[in-house]
């Protein structure tokens, strides 16, 4: 069974530029998550989708971050414009359902460096 | 709201020695508890989880953890570590109801196994 795929694996941009990350979850997984992992910290949930609807985006900085999951499969996370403090690893995860206890499977992440 | 504290940022240990990684949580309601492992340049992988039942939980790769409600702890243990256990370990909590499977992570503990 293929795991969660993410691209690109690495991205370096200048501040105020835009960037987009792509995630393809495990086939059949209805729930998709985006996490931000800043160096030295644990992952922090940015947004959770159930199919193509948003379940929780309370920690998403909506003035610069946006995410979509068209057709309830792949998802993209965008930052526009990027700030220095956005340098982090962006992890995508998926689970069969959104109920508590459903195991989340993580992708390898995209490491973003903002100069 | 829930929070997780991992007091040890780094734990060095010799191969074949036992190890304990500490995790304490804070919550006004009961929680579900998880340990994840992150190998270099890889996503997080679930080691074990406590949802209910026996307070001693066994996971993959010979790891186990014990839920202690009175001490609000969920320490991870392994009786004999291997070089391949070198990785970062994250403790996480999730509310049992109404949380939408949202995970709150600790800051992680870097386990370094030496010969």
mmCIF file with all atom_site columns, N, CA and C in Angstrom, chain A residues 9-10 33 35 37 40-43 45 48 55-56 58-59 91 95 97-104 106-108 111, chain B residues 32 34 36 38 41-46 49 51 88 90 94-108:
data_model
loop_
_atom_site.group_PDB
_atom_site.id
_atom_site.type_symbol
_atom_site.label_atom_id
_atom_site.label_alt_id
_atom_site.label_comp_id
_atom_site.label_asym_id
_atom_site.label_entity_id
_atom_site.label_seq_id
_atom_site.pdbx_PDB_ins_code
_atom_site.Cartn_x
_atom_site.Cartn_y
_atom_site.Cartn_z
_atom_site.occupancy
_atom_site.B_iso_or_equiv
_atom_site.pdbx_formal_charge
_atom_site.auth_seq_id
_atom_site.auth_comp_id
_atom_site.auth_asym_id
_atom_site.auth_atom_id
_atom_site.pdbx_PDB_model_num
ATOM 1   N N  . UNK A 1 9   ? 10.040  17.992 -1.830 1.00 0.00 ? 9   UNK A N  1
ATOM 2   C CA . UNK A 1 9   ? 10.620  17.613 -0.546 1.00 0.00 ? 9   UNK A CA 1
ATOM 3   C C  . UNK A 1 9   ? 11.338  18.789 0.093  1.00 0.00 ? 9   UNK A C  1
ATOM 4   N N  . UNK A 1 10  ? 11.889  19.661 -0.732 1.00 0.00 ? 10  UNK A N  1
ATOM 5   C CA . UNK A 1 10  ? 12.612  20.829 -0.233 1.00 0.00 ? 10  UNK A CA 1
ATOM 6   C C  . UNK A 1 10  ? 12.245  22.035 -1.090 1.00 0.00 ? 10  UNK A C  1
ATOM 7   N N  . UNK A 1 33  ? -4.802  15.971 6.953  1.00 0.00 ? 33  UNK A N  1
ATOM 8   C CA . UNK A 1 33  ? -4.304  16.976 7.890  1.00 0.00 ? 33  UNK A CA 1
ATOM 9   C C  . UNK A 1 33  ? -3.046  17.631 7.319  1.00 0.00 ? 33  UNK A C  1
ATOM 10  N N  . UNK A 1 35  ? 0.205   19.757 8.975  1.00 0.00 ? 35  UNK A N  1
ATOM 11  C CA . UNK A 1 35  ? 0.887   20.170 10.192 1.00 0.00 ? 35  UNK A CA 1
ATOM 12  C C  . UNK A 1 35  ? 2.094   21.034 9.824  1.00 0.00 ? 35  UNK A C  1
ATOM 13  N N  . UNK A 1 37  ? 5.832   21.933 11.400 1.00 0.00 ? 37  UNK A N  1
ATOM 14  C CA . UNK A 1 37  ? 6.801   21.525 12.418 1.00 0.00 ? 37  UNK A CA 1
ATOM 15  C C  . UNK A 1 37  ? 8.011   22.452 12.332 1.00 0.00 ? 37  UNK A C  1
ATOM 16  N N  . UNK A 1 40  ? 12.848  22.133 16.417 1.00 0.00 ? 40  UNK A N  1
ATOM 17  C CA . UNK A 1 40  ? 12.877  22.087 17.868 1.00 0.00 ? 40  UNK A CA 1
ATOM 18  C C  . UNK A 1 40  ? 11.511  22.012 18.521 1.00 0.00 ? 40  UNK A C  1
ATOM 19  N N  . UNK A 1 41  ? 10.462  21.948 17.706 1.00 0.00 ? 41  UNK A N  1
ATOM 20  C CA . UNK A 1 41  ? 9.099   21.867 18.242 1.00 0.00 ? 41  UNK A CA 1
ATOM 21  C C  . UNK A 1 41  ? 8.379   20.652 17.678 1.00 0.00 ? 41  UNK A C  1
ATOM 22  N N  . UNK A 1 42  ? 7.283   20.297 18.325 1.00 0.00 ? 42  UNK A N  1
ATOM 23  C CA . UNK A 1 42  ? 6.454   19.232 17.790 1.00 0.00 ? 42  UNK A CA 1
ATOM 24  C C  . UNK A 1 42  ? 5.555   19.764 16.697 1.00 0.00 ? 42  UNK A C  1
ATOM 25  N N  . UNK A 1 43  ? 5.007   18.871 15.878 1.00 0.00 ? 43  UNK A N  1
ATOM 26  C CA . UNK A 1 43  ? 4.086   19.304 14.828 1.00 0.00 ? 43  UNK A CA 1
ATOM 27  C C  . UNK A 1 43  ? 2.865   20.018 15.405 1.00 0.00 ? 43  UNK A C  1
ATOM 28  N N  . UNK A 1 45  ? -1.014  21.278 14.292 1.00 0.00 ? 45  UNK A N  1
ATOM 29  C CA . UNK A 1 45  ? -2.056  21.139 13.269 1.00 0.00 ? 45  UNK A CA 1
ATOM 30  C C  . UNK A 1 45  ? -2.432  22.504 12.701 1.00 0.00 ? 45  UNK A C  1
ATOM 31  N N  . UNK A 1 48  ? -7.536  20.594 9.108  1.00 0.00 ? 48  UNK A N  1
ATOM 32  C CA . UNK A 1 48  ? -8.009  19.221 8.953  1.00 0.00 ? 48  UNK A CA 1
ATOM 33  C C  . UNK A 1 48  ? -9.199  19.227 8.002  1.00 0.00 ? 48  UNK A C  1
ATOM 34  N N  . UNK A 1 55  ? -12.719 20.702 8.663  1.00 0.00 ? 55  UNK A N  1
ATOM 35  C CA . UNK A 1 55  ? -13.188 20.351 10.003 1.00 0.00 ? 55  UNK A CA 1
ATOM 36  C C  . UNK A 1 55  ? -12.640 21.327 11.035 1.00 0.00 ? 55  UNK A C  1
ATOM 37  N N  . UNK A 1 56  ? -11.357 21.673 10.894 1.00 0.00 ? 56  UNK A N  1
ATOM 38  C CA . UNK A 1 56  ? -10.695 22.539 11.869 1.00 0.00 ? 56  UNK A CA 1
ATOM 39  C C  . UNK A 1 56  ? -9.598  23.321 11.172 1.00 0.00 ? 56  UNK A C  1
ATOM 40  N N  . UNK A 1 58  ? -8.533  26.307 12.931 1.00 0.00 ? 58  UNK A N  1
ATOM 41  C CA . UNK A 1 58  ? -8.397  27.334 13.956 1.00 0.00 ? 58  UNK A CA 1
ATOM 42  C C  . UNK A 1 58  ? -6.971  27.844 14.120 1.00 0.00 ? 58  UNK A C  1
ATOM 43  N N  . UNK A 1 59  ? -5.971  27.046 13.733 1.00 0.00 ? 59  UNK A N  1
ATOM 44  C CA . UNK A 1 59  ? -4.589  27.478 13.899 1.00 0.00 ? 59  UNK A CA 1
ATOM 45  C C  . UNK A 1 59  ? -3.939  27.826 12.559 1.00 0.00 ? 59  UNK A C  1
ATOM 46  N N  . UNK A 1 91  ? 4.082   18.940 7.167  1.00 0.00 ? 91  UNK A N  1
ATOM 47  C CA . UNK A 1 91  ? 3.734   17.526 7.115  1.00 0.00 ? 91  UNK A CA 1
ATOM 48  C C  . UNK A 1 91  ? 2.271   17.361 6.728  1.00 0.00 ? 91  UNK A C  1
ATOM 49  N N  . UNK A 1 95  ? -5.994  9.842  7.432  1.00 0.00 ? 95  UNK A N  1
ATOM 50  C CA . UNK A 1 95  ? -6.558  8.747  8.218  1.00 0.00 ? 95  UNK A CA 1
ATOM 51  C C  . UNK A 1 95  ? -7.859  8.301  7.563  1.00 0.00 ? 95  UNK A C  1
ATOM 52  N N  . UNK A 1 97  ? -10.782 7.827  8.858  1.00 0.00 ? 97  UNK A N  1
ATOM 53  C CA . UNK A 1 97  ? -11.877 8.674  9.268  1.00 0.00 ? 97  UNK A CA 1
ATOM 54  C C  . UNK A 1 97  ? -11.399 9.743  10.215 1.00 0.00 ? 97  UNK A C  1
ATOM 55  N N  . UNK A 1 98  ? -12.307 10.620 10.583 1.00 0.00 ? 98  UNK A N  1
ATOM 56  C CA . UNK A 1 98  ? -11.931 11.716 11.466 1.00 0.00 ? 98  UNK A CA 1
ATOM 57  C C  . UNK A 1 98  ? -12.245 11.468 12.920 1.00 0.00 ? 98  UNK A C  1
ATOM 58  N N  . UNK A 1 99  ? -12.730 10.264 13.230 1.00 0.00 ? 99  UNK A N  1
ATOM 59  C CA . UNK A 1 99  ? -13.052 9.947  14.605 1.00 0.00 ? 99  UNK A CA 1
ATOM 60  C C  . UNK A 1 99  ? -11.804 9.783  15.445 1.00 0.00 ? 99  UNK A C  1
ATOM 61  N N  . UNK A 1 100 ? -11.932 10.058 16.737 1.00 0.00 ? 100 UNK A N  1
ATOM 62  C CA . UNK A 1 100 ? -10.783 9.976  17.630 1.00 0.00 ? 100 UNK A CA 1
ATOM 63  C C  . UNK A 1 100 ? -10.237 8.556  17.646 1.00 0.00 ? 100 UNK A C  1
ATOM 64  N N  . UNK A 1 101 ? -8.930  8.459  17.635 1.00 0.00 ? 101 UNK A N  1
ATOM 65  C CA . UNK A 1 101 ? -8.310  7.150  17.670 1.00 0.00 ? 101 UNK A CA 1
ATOM 66  C C  . UNK A 1 101 ? -7.962  6.601  16.303 1.00 0.00 ? 101 UNK A C  1
ATOM 67  N N  . UNK A 1 102 ? -8.477  7.227  15.224 1.00 0.00 ? 102 UNK A N  1
ATOM 68  C CA . UNK A 1 102 ? -8.096  6.799  13.876 1.00 0.00 ? 102 UNK A CA 1
ATOM 69  C C  . UNK A 1 102 ? -6.612  7.114  13.671 1.00 0.00 ? 102 UNK A C  1
ATOM 70  N N  . UNK A 1 103 ? -5.835  6.112  13.315 1.00 0.00 ? 103 UNK A N  1
ATOM 71  C CA . UNK A 1 103 ? -4.403  6.328  13.155 1.00 0.00 ? 103 UNK A CA 1
ATOM 72  C C  . UNK A 1 103 ? -4.124  7.278  12.013 1.00 0.00 ? 103 UNK A C  1
ATOM 73  N N  . UNK A 1 104 ? -3.276  8.258  12.273 1.00 0.00 ? 104 UNK A N  1
ATOM 74  C CA . UNK A 1 104 ? -2.850  9.189  11.239 1.00 0.00 ? 104 UNK A CA 1
ATOM 75  C C  . UNK A 1 104 ? -1.525  8.694  10.640 1.00 0.00 ? 104 UNK A C  1
ATOM 76  N N  . UNK A 1 106 ? 1.625   9.656  8.245  1.00 0.00 ? 106 UNK A N  1
ATOM 77  C CA . UNK A 1 106 ? 2.302   10.880 7.845  1.00 0.00 ? 106 UNK A CA 1
ATOM 78  C C  . UNK A 1 106 ? 3.150   10.689 6.585  1.00 0.00 ? 106 UNK A C  1
ATOM 79  N N  . UNK A 1 107 ? 3.199   11.736 5.783  1.00 0.00 ? 107 UNK A N  1
ATOM 80  C CA . UNK A 1 107 ? 4.116   11.786 4.666  1.00 0.00 ? 107 UNK A CA 1
ATOM 81  C C  . UNK A 1 107 ? 5.492   12.236 5.137  1.00 0.00 ? 107 UNK A C  1
ATOM 82  N N  . UNK A 1 108 ? 6.478   12.275 4.215  1.00 0.00 ? 108 UNK A N  1
ATOM 83  C CA . UNK A 1 108 ? 7.852   12.629 4.596  1.00 0.00 ? 108 UNK A CA 1
ATOM 84  C C  . UNK A 1 108 ? 8.053   14.115 4.852  1.00 0.00 ? 108 UNK A C  1
ATOM 85  N N  . UNK A 1 111 ? 10.352  20.481 3.457  1.00 0.00 ? 111 UNK A N  1
ATOM 86  C CA . UNK A 1 111 ? 11.156  21.410 4.258  1.00 0.00 ? 111 UNK A CA 1
ATOM 87  C C  . UNK A 1 111 ? 11.231  22.745 3.540  1.00 0.00 ? 111 UNK A C  1
ATOM 88  N N  . UNK B 2 32  ? -6.776  10.610 25.056 1.00 0.00 ? 32  UNK B N  1
ATOM 89  C CA . UNK B 2 32  ? -6.108  9.482  24.439 1.00 0.00 ? 32  UNK B CA 1
ATOM 90  C C  . UNK B 2 32  ? -4.642  9.882  24.274 1.00 0.00 ? 32  UNK B C  1
ATOM 91  N N  . UNK B 2 34  ? -0.567  8.990  22.709 1.00 0.00 ? 34  UNK B N  1
ATOM 92  C CA . UNK B 2 34  ? 0.141   8.384  21.593 1.00 0.00 ? 34  UNK B CA 1
ATOM 93  C C  . UNK B 2 34  ? 1.644   8.643  21.719 1.00 0.00 ? 34  UNK B C  1
ATOM 94  N N  . UNK B 2 36  ? 4.819   8.723  18.871 1.00 0.00 ? 36  UNK B N  1
ATOM 95  C CA . UNK B 2 36  ? 5.245   8.635  17.483 1.00 0.00 ? 36  UNK B CA 1
ATOM 96  C C  . UNK B 2 36  ? 6.767   8.682  17.426 1.00 0.00 ? 36  UNK B C  1
ATOM 97  N N  . UNK B 2 38  ? 10.068  9.571  14.715 1.00 0.00 ? 38  UNK B N  1
ATOM 98  C CA . UNK B 2 38  ? 10.427  10.225 13.457 1.00 0.00 ? 38  UNK B CA 1
ATOM 99  C C  . UNK B 2 38  ? 11.897  9.968  13.155 1.00 0.00 ? 38  UNK B C  1
ATOM 100 N N  . UNK B 2 41  ? 14.627  12.618 8.073  1.00 0.00 ? 41  UNK B N  1
ATOM 101 C CA . UNK B 2 41  ? 14.070  12.850 6.735  1.00 0.00 ? 41  UNK B CA 1
ATOM 102 C C  . UNK B 2 41  ? 12.865  11.971 6.422  1.00 0.00 ? 41  UNK B C  1
ATOM 103 N N  . UNK B 2 42  ? 12.181  11.532 7.461  1.00 0.00 ? 42  UNK B N  1
ATOM 104 C CA . UNK B 2 42  ? 10.970  10.738 7.252  1.00 0.00 ? 42  UNK B CA 1
ATOM 105 C C  . UNK B 2 42  ? 9.810   11.334 8.037  1.00 0.00 ? 42  UNK B C  1
ATOM 106 N N  . UNK B 2 43  ? 8.619   10.898 7.696  1.00 0.00 ? 43  UNK B N  1
ATOM 107 C CA . UNK B 2 43  ? 7.442   11.332 8.434  1.00 0.00 ? 43  UNK B CA 1
ATOM 108 C C  . UNK B 2 43  ? 7.325   10.602 9.753  1.00 0.00 ? 43  UNK B C  1
ATOM 109 N N  . UNK B 2 44  ? 6.335   10.980 10.533 1.00 0.00 ? 44  UNK B N  1
ATOM 110 C CA . UNK B 2 44  ? 6.121   10.340 11.826 1.00 0.00 ? 44  UNK B CA 1
ATOM 111 C C  . UNK B 2 44  ? 5.438   8.989  11.651 1.00 0.00 ? 44  UNK B C  1
ATOM 112 N N  . UNK B 2 45  ? 5.815   8.057  12.527 1.00 0.00 ? 45  UNK B N  1
ATOM 113 C CA . UNK B 2 45  ? 5.233   6.719  12.496 1.00 0.00 ? 45  UNK B CA 1
ATOM 114 C C  . UNK B 2 45  ? 4.697   6.392  13.888 1.00 0.00 ? 45  UNK B C  1
ATOM 115 N N  . UNK B 2 46  ? 3.494   5.853  13.954 1.00 0.00 ? 46  UNK B N  1
ATOM 116 C CA . UNK B 2 46  ? 2.890   5.536  15.243 1.00 0.00 ? 46  UNK B CA 1
ATOM 117 C C  . UNK B 2 46  ? 3.604   4.353  15.893 1.00 0.00 ? 46  UNK B C  1
ATOM 118 N N  . UNK B 2 49  ? -0.421  3.437  21.150 1.00 0.00 ? 49  UNK B N  1
ATOM 119 C CA . UNK B 2 49  ? -1.452  4.365  21.594 1.00 0.00 ? 49  UNK B CA 1
ATOM 120 C C  . UNK B 2 49  ? -2.213  3.766  22.765 1.00 0.00 ? 49  UNK B C  1
ATOM 121 N N  . UNK B 2 51  ? -5.963  4.103  24.367 1.00 0.00 ? 51  UNK B N  1
ATOM 122 C CA . UNK B 2 51  ? -7.322  4.627  24.244 1.00 0.00 ? 51  UNK B CA 1
ATOM 123 C C  . UNK B 2 51  ? -8.145  4.274  25.476 1.00 0.00 ? 51  UNK B C  1
ATOM 124 N N  . UNK B 2 88  ? 13.852  10.702 16.700 1.00 0.00 ? 88  UNK B N  1
ATOM 125 C CA . UNK B 2 88  ? 13.149  11.638 17.579 1.00 0.00 ? 88  UNK B CA 1
ATOM 126 C C  . UNK B 2 88  ? 11.796  11.028 17.928 1.00 0.00 ? 88  UNK B C  1
ATOM 127 N N  . UNK B 2 90  ? 8.016   11.562 19.757 1.00 0.00 ? 90  UNK B N  1
ATOM 128 C CA . UNK B 2 90  ? 7.028   12.562 20.131 1.00 0.00 ? 90  UNK B CA 1
ATOM 129 C C  . UNK B 2 90  ? 5.873   11.907 20.873 1.00 0.00 ? 90  UNK B C  1
ATOM 130 N N  . UNK B 2 94  ? -4.915  13.440 22.468 1.00 0.00 ? 94  UNK B N  1
ATOM 131 C CA . UNK B 2 94  ? -6.092  13.768 21.681 1.00 0.00 ? 94  UNK B CA 1
ATOM 132 C C  . UNK B 2 94  ? -7.306  13.680 22.596 1.00 0.00 ? 94  UNK B C  1
ATOM 133 N N  . UNK B 2 95  ? -8.219  14.635 22.517 1.00 0.00 ? 95  UNK B N  1
ATOM 134 C CA . UNK B 2 95  ? -9.415  14.545 23.349 1.00 0.00 ? 95  UNK B CA 1
ATOM 135 C C  . UNK B 2 95  ? -10.301 13.409 22.872 1.00 0.00 ? 95  UNK B C  1
ATOM 136 N N  . UNK B 2 96  ? -10.924 12.677 23.787 1.00 0.00 ? 96  UNK B N  1
ATOM 137 C CA . UNK B 2 96  ? -11.729 11.521 23.381 1.00 0.00 ? 96  UNK B CA 1
ATOM 138 C C  . UNK B 2 96  ? -13.029 11.887 22.695 1.00 0.00 ? 96  UNK B C  1
ATOM 139 N N  . UNK B 2 97  ? -13.490 13.098 22.903 1.00 0.00 ? 97  UNK B N  1
ATOM 140 C CA . UNK B 2 97  ? -14.738 13.491 22.274 1.00 0.00 ? 97  UNK B CA 1
ATOM 141 C C  . UNK B 2 97  ? -14.647 14.915 21.761 1.00 0.00 ? 97  UNK B C  1
ATOM 142 N N  . UNK B 2 98  ? -15.260 15.144 20.622 1.00 0.00 ? 98  UNK B N  1
ATOM 143 C CA . UNK B 2 98  ? -15.377 16.499 20.104 1.00 0.00 ? 98  UNK B CA 1
ATOM 144 C C  . UNK B 2 98  ? -14.090 17.109 19.607 1.00 0.00 ? 98  UNK B C  1
ATOM 145 N N  . UNK B 2 99  ? -13.039 16.354 19.566 1.00 0.00 ? 99  UNK B N  1
ATOM 146 C CA . UNK B 2 99  ? -11.769 16.938 19.143 1.00 0.00 ? 99  UNK B CA 1
ATOM 147 C C  . UNK B 2 99  ? -11.427 16.695 17.692 1.00 0.00 ? 99  UNK B C  1
ATOM 148 N N  . UNK B 2 100 ? -12.257 15.880 17.038 1.00 0.00 ? 100 UNK B N  1
ATOM 149 C CA . UNK B 2 100 ? -12.011 15.640 15.623 1.00 0.00 ? 100 UNK B CA 1
ATOM 150 C C  . UNK B 2 100 ? -10.688 14.982 15.340 1.00 0.00 ? 100 UNK B C  1
ATOM 151 N N  . UNK B 2 101 ? -10.210 14.131 16.236 1.00 0.00 ? 101 UNK B N  1
ATOM 152 C CA . UNK B 2 101 ? -8.938  13.431 16.048 1.00 0.00 ? 101 UNK B CA 1
ATOM 153 C C  . UNK B 2 101 ? -7.756  14.379 15.996 1.00 0.00 ? 101 UNK B C  1
ATOM 154 N N  . UNK B 2 102 ? -7.873  15.533 16.639 1.00 0.00 ? 102 UNK B N  1
ATOM 155 C CA . UNK B 2 102 ? -6.787  16.514 16.632 1.00 0.00 ? 102 UNK B CA 1
ATOM 156 C C  . UNK B 2 102 ? -5.715  16.101 17.619 1.00 0.00 ? 102 UNK B C  1
ATOM 157 N N  . UNK B 2 103 ? -4.476  16.021 17.152 1.00 0.00 ? 103 UNK B N  1
ATOM 158 C CA . UNK B 2 103 ? -3.342  15.654 17.992 1.00 0.00 ? 103 UNK B CA 1
ATOM 159 C C  . UNK B 2 103 ? -2.600  16.901 18.457 1.00 0.00 ? 103 UNK B C  1
ATOM 160 N N  . UNK B 2 104 ? -2.260  16.933 19.749 1.00 0.00 ? 104 UNK B N  1
ATOM 161 C CA . UNK B 2 104 ? -1.385  17.960 20.297 1.00 0.00 ? 104 UNK B CA 1
ATOM 162 C C  . UNK B 2 104 ? -0.085  17.279 20.693 1.00 0.00 ? 104 UNK B C  1
ATOM 163 N N  . UNK B 2 105 ? 1.010   17.715 20.089 1.00 0.00 ? 105 UNK B N  1
ATOM 164 C CA . UNK B 2 105 ? 2.302   17.067 20.280 1.00 0.00 ? 105 UNK B CA 1
ATOM 165 C C  . UNK B 2 105 ? 3.158   17.778 21.313 1.00 0.00 ? 105 UNK B C  1
ATOM 166 N N  . UNK B 2 106 ? 4.044   17.007 21.951 1.00 0.00 ? 106 UNK B N  1
ATOM 167 C CA . UNK B 2 106 ? 5.105   17.582 22.753 1.00 0.00 ? 106 UNK B CA 1
ATOM 168 C C  . UNK B 2 106 ? 6.239   18.048 21.851 1.00 0.00 ? 106 UNK B C  1
ATOM 169 N N  . UNK B 2 107 ? 7.296   18.560 22.461 1.00 0.00 ? 107 UNK B N  1
ATOM 170 C CA . UNK B 2 107 ? 8.403   19.123 21.691 1.00 0.00 ? 107 UNK B CA 1
ATOM 171 C C  . UNK B 2 107 ? 9.398   18.073 21.218 1.00 0.00 ? 107 UNK B C  1
ATOM 172 N N  . UNK B 2 108 ? 9.223   16.844 21.660 1.00 0.00 ? 108 UNK B N  1
ATOM 173 C CA . UNK B 2 108 ? 10.060  15.755 21.175 1.00 0.00 ? 108 UNK B CA 1
ATOM 174 C C  . UNK B 2 108 ? 11.282  15.482 22.045 1.00 0.00 ? 108 UNK B C  1
#
